[in-house]
Short mmCIF file of C-alpha atoms and ligand atoms in Angstrom, two decimals:
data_model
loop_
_atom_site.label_atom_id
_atom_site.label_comp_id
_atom_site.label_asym_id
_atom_site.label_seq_id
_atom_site.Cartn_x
_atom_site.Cartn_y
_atom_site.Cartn_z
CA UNK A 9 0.00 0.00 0.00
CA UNK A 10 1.05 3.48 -0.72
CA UNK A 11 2.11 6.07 2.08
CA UNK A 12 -0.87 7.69 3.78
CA UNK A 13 -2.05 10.99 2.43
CA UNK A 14 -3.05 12.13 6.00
CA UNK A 15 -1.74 9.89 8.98
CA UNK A 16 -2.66 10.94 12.54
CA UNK A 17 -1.51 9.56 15.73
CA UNK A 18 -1.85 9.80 18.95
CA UNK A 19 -3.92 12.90 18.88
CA UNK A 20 -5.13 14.69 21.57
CA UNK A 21 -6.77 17.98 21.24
CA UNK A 22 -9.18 20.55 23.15
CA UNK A 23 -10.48 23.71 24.23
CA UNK A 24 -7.91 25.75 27.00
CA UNK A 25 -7.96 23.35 30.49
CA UNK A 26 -10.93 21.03 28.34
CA UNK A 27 -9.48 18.02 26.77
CA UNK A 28 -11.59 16.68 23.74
CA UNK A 29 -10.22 14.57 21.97
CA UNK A 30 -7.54 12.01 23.75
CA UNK A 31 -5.20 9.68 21.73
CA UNK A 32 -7.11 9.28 18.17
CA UNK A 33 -5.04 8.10 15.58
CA UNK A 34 -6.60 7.48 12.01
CA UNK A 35 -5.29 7.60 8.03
CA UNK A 36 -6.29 8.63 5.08
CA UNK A 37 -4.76 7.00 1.43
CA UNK A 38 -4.56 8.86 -1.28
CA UNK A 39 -7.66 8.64 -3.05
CA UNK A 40 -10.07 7.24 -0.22
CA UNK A 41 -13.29 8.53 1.16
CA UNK A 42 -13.42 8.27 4.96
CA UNK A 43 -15.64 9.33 7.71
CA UNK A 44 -15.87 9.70 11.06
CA UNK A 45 -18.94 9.26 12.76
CA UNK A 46 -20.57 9.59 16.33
CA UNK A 47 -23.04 11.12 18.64
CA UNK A 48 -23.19 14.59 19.15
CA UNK A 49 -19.90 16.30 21.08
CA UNK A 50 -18.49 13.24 20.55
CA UNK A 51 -15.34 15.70 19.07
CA UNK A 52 -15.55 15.09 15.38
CA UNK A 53 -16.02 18.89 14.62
CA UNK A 54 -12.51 19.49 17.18
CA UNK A 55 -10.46 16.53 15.15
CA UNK A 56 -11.30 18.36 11.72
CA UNK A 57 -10.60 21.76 13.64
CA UNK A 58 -7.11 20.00 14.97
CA UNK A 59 -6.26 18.64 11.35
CA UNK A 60 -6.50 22.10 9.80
CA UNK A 61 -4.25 24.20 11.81
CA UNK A 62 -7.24 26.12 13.60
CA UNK A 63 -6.61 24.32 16.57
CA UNK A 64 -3.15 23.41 18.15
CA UNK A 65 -3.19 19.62 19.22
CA UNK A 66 -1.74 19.03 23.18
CA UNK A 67 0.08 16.19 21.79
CA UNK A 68 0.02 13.60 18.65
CA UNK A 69 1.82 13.67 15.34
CA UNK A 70 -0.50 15.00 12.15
CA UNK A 71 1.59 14.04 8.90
CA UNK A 72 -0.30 15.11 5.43
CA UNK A 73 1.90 14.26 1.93
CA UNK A 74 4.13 13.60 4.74
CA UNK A 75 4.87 16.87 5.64
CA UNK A 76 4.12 16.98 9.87
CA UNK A 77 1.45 19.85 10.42
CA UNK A 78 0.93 19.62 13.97
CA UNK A 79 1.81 22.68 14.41
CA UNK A 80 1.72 24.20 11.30
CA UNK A 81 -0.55 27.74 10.64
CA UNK A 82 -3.95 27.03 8.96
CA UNK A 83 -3.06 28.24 5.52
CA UNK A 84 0.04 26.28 5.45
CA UNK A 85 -2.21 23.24 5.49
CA UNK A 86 -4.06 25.17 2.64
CA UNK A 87 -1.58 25.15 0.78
CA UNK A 88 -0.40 21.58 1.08
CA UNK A 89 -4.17 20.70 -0.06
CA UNK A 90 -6.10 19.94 3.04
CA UNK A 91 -9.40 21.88 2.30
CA UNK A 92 -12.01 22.38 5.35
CA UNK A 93 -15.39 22.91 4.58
CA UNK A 94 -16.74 23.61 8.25
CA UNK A 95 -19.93 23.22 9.88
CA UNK A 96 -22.61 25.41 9.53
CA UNK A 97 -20.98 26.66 5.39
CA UNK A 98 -19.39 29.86 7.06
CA UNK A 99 -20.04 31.95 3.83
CA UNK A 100 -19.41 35.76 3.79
CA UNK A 101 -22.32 37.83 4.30
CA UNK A 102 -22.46 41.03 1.19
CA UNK A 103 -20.16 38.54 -0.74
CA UNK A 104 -21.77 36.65 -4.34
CA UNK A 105 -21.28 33.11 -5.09
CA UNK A 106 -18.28 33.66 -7.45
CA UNK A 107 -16.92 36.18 -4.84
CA UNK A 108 -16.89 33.36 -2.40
CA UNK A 109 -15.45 30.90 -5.05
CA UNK A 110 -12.57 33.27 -5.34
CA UNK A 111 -11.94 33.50 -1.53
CA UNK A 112 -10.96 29.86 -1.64
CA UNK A 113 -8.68 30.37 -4.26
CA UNK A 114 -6.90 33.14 -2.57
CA UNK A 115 -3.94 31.46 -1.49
CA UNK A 116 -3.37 29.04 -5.13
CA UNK A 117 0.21 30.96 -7.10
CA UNK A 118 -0.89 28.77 -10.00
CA UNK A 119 -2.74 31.94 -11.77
CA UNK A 120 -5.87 33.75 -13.00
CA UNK A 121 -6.12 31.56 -16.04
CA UNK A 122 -6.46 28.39 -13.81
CA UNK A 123 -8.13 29.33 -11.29
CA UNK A 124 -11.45 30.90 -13.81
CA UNK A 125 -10.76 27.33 -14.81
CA UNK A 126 -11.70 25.84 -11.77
CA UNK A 127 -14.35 28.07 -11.32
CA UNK A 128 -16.13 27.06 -14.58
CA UNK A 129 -15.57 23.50 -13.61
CA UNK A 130 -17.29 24.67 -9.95
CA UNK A 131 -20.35 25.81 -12.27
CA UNK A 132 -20.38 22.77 -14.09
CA UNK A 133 -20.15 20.24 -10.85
CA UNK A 134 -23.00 22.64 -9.18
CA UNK A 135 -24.86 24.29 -12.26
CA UNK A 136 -27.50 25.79 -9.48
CA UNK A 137 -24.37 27.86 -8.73
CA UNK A 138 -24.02 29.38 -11.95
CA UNK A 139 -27.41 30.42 -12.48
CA UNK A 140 -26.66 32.47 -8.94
CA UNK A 141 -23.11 33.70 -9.63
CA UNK A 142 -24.33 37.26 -8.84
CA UNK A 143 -26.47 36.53 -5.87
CA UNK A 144 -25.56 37.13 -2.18
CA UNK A 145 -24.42 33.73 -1.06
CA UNK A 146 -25.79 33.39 2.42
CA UNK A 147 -29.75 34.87 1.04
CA UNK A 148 -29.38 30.93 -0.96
CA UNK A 149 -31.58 27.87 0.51
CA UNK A 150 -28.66 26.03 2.65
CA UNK A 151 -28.59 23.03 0.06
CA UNK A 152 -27.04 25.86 -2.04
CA UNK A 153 -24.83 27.53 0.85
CA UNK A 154 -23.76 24.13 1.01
CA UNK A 155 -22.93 23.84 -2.72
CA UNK A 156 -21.59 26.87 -2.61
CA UNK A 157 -19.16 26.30 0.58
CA UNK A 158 -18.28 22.44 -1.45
CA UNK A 159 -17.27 24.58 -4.19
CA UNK A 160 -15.43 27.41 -2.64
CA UNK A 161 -13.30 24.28 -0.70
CA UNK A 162 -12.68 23.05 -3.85
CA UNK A 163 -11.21 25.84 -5.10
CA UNK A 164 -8.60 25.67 -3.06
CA UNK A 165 -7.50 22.68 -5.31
CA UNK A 166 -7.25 20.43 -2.41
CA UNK A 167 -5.60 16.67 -2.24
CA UNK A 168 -8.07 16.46 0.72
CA UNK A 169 -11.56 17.52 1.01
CA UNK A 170 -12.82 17.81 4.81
CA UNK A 171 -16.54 18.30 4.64
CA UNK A 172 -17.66 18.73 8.52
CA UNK A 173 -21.92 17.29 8.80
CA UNK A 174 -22.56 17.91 4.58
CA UNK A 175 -26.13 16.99 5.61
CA UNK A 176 -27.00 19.13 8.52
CA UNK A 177 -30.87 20.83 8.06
CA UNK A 178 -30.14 19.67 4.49
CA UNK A 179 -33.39 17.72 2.83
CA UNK A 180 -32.69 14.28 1.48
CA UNK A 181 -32.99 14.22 -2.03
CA UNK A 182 -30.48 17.50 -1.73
CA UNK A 183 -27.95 15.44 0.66
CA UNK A 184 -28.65 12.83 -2.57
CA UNK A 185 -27.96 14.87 -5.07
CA UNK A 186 -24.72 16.17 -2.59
CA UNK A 187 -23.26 12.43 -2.39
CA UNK A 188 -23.36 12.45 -6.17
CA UNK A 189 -21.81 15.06 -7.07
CA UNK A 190 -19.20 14.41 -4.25
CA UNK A 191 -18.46 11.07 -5.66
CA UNK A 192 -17.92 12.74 -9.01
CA UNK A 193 -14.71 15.07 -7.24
CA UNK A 194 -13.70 11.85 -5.76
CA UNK A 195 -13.56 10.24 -9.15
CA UNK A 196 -11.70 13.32 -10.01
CA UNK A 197 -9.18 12.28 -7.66
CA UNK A 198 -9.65 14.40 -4.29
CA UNK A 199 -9.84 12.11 -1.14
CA UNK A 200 -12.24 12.79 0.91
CA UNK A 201 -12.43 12.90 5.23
CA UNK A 202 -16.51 13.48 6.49
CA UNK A 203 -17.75 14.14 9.48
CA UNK A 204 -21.13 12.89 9.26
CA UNK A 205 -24.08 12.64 11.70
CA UNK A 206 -26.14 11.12 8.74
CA UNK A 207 -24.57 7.44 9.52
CA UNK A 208 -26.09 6.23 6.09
CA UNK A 209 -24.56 8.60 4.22
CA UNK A 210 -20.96 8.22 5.45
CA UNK A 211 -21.13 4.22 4.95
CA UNK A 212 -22.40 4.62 0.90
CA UNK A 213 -19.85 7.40 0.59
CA UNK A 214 -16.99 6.10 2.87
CA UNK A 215 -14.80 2.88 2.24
CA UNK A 216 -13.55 3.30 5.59
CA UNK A 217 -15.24 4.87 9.03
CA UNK A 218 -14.20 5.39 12.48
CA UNK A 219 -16.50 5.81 15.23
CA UNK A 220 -15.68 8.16 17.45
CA UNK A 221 -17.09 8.11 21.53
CA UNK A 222 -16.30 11.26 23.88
CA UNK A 223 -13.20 11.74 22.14
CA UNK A 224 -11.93 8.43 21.30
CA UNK A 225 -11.88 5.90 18.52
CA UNK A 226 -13.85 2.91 19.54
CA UNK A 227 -13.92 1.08 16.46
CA UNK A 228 -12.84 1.30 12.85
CA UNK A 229 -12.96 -0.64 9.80
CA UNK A 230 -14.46 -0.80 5.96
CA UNK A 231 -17.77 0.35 5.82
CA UNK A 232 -19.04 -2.79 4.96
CA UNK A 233 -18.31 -4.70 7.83
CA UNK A 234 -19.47 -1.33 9.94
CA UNK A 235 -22.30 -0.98 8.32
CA UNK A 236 -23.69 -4.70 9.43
CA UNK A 237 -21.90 -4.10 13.04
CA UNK A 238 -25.05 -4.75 15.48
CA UNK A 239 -23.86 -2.04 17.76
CA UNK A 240 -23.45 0.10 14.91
CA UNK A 241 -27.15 -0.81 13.56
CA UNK A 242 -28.44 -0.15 16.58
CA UNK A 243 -27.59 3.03 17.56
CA UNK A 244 -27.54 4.77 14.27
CA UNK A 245 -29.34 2.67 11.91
CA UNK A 246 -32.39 1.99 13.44
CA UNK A 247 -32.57 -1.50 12.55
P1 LIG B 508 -21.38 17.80 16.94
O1 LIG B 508 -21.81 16.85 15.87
O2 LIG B 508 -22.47 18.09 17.94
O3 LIG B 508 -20.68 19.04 16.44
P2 LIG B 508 -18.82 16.71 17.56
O4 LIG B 508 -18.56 15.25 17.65
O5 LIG B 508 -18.37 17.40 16.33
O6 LIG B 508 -20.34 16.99 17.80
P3 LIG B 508 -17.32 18.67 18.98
O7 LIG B 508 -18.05 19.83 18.37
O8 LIG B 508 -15.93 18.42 18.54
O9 LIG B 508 -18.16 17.35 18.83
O10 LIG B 508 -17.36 18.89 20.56
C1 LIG B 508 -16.66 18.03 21.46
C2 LIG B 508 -16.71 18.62 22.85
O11 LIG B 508 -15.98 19.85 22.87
C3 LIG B 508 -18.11 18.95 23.34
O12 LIG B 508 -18.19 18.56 24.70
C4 LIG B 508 -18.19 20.45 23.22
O13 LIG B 508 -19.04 21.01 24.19
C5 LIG B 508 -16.76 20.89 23.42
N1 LIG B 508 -16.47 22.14 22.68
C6 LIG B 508 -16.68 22.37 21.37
N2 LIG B 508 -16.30 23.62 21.03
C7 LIG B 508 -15.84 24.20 22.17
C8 LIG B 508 -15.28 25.47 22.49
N3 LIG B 508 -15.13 26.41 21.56
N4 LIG B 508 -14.92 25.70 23.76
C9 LIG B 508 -15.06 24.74 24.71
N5 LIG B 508 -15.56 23.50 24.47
C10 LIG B 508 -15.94 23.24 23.24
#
């Protein structure tokens, strides 16, 4: 098997004196979909926060293209290619779709001719986006913030794709139409990490999950054997 993309060990990670997230260690190849999943504050938004430089881990090793980030600056991992779309779409209030699109691309030295490249290809991976190019982004219905918040992660022309709860308030022939186009960038290439409260969702578009309880990783594996995992079925399948 080839190296990891992203390869995490031992991390631990919190808030100040409040310790989160205690000795998680989890990988990514190149080219893989994976997802973490478990119940609310379980610290899946604060491993995603750790892996992108917004928060400093207390201790563990983060490698990504095998470059160690632990304590690297957010845009550093930017620029590397991990790309965090966060919780809850964070898009700029006053700022248009394409405006937004471009804020993703702000740190890429690859050019103006590329990166309107990229934005076309946005347009034709979301086409609801082009039709609003002009239009505040945050007045959109939030299966378009979240297109639009994909997209502008995209932009960033990532390796890695973090998508923290795509689903969230979303309804489900949008989170459908979502997981297509999502496997579609994956085809393209981009591996994918998800943080996913929808535990259907992560298993069709995951090959491998880890479940994650008050900050540790209590089991892991493809997400076919997960998926038929009685524990599993019974506390987030319903079945
Ligand atoms: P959710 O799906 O509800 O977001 P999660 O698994 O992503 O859950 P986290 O958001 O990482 O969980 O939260 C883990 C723990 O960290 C929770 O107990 C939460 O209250 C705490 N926490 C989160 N953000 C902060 C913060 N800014 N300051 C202090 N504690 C925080």
């Amino acid at each position: 098997m080839s190296a990891p993309l992203l390869q995490v060990s031992g991390l631990q990670s919190g808030y100040g004196d409040v310790q989160v997230v205690w000795n998680v260690d989890l990988a990514v190849q190149p080219g893989a979909a994976v997802a973490l999943i478990g119940s609310n504050g379980a610290g899946k938004t604060t491993i995603l926060r750790t892996l992108s430089g917004l928060l400093r881990p207390l201790a563990g090793r983060i490698t990504f293209g095998g470059e160690d980030i632990a304590d690297s600056p957010p845009a550093t991992a930017v620029q590397l290619g991990l790309s965090h779309v966060p919780e809850g779409r964070r898009l700029i209030t006053g700022l248009n779709v394409e405006d937004n699109l471009m804020l993703g691309a702000y740190l890429r030295r690859d050019g103006r001719a590329a990166i309107r490249a990229d934005i076309e290809r946005m347009y034709e991976l979301f086409p609801r986006l082009a039709e609003r190019r002009r239009q505040d982004a945050t007045t959109m219905s939030g299966g378009e913030q979240q297109m639009c918040a994909i997209a502008r992660g995209l932009m960033a022309a990532p390796r890695l794709l973090m998508i923290d709860e795509l689903s969230l308030g979303l309804a489900p022939a949008i989170v459908d139409q979502l997981a297509e186009t999502l496997k579609t960038v994956r085809n393209g290439g981009t591996s994918l990490l998800l943080v996913e409260q929808d535990v259907e969702i992560a298993l069709e578009l995951a090959d491998h999950v880890y479940v994650i309880d008050q900050g540790r990783t209590v089991l892991d594996g493809p997400s076919a054997l997960i998926a038929n995992e009685p524990s599993i079925r019974e506390a987030y399948i319903g079945s």
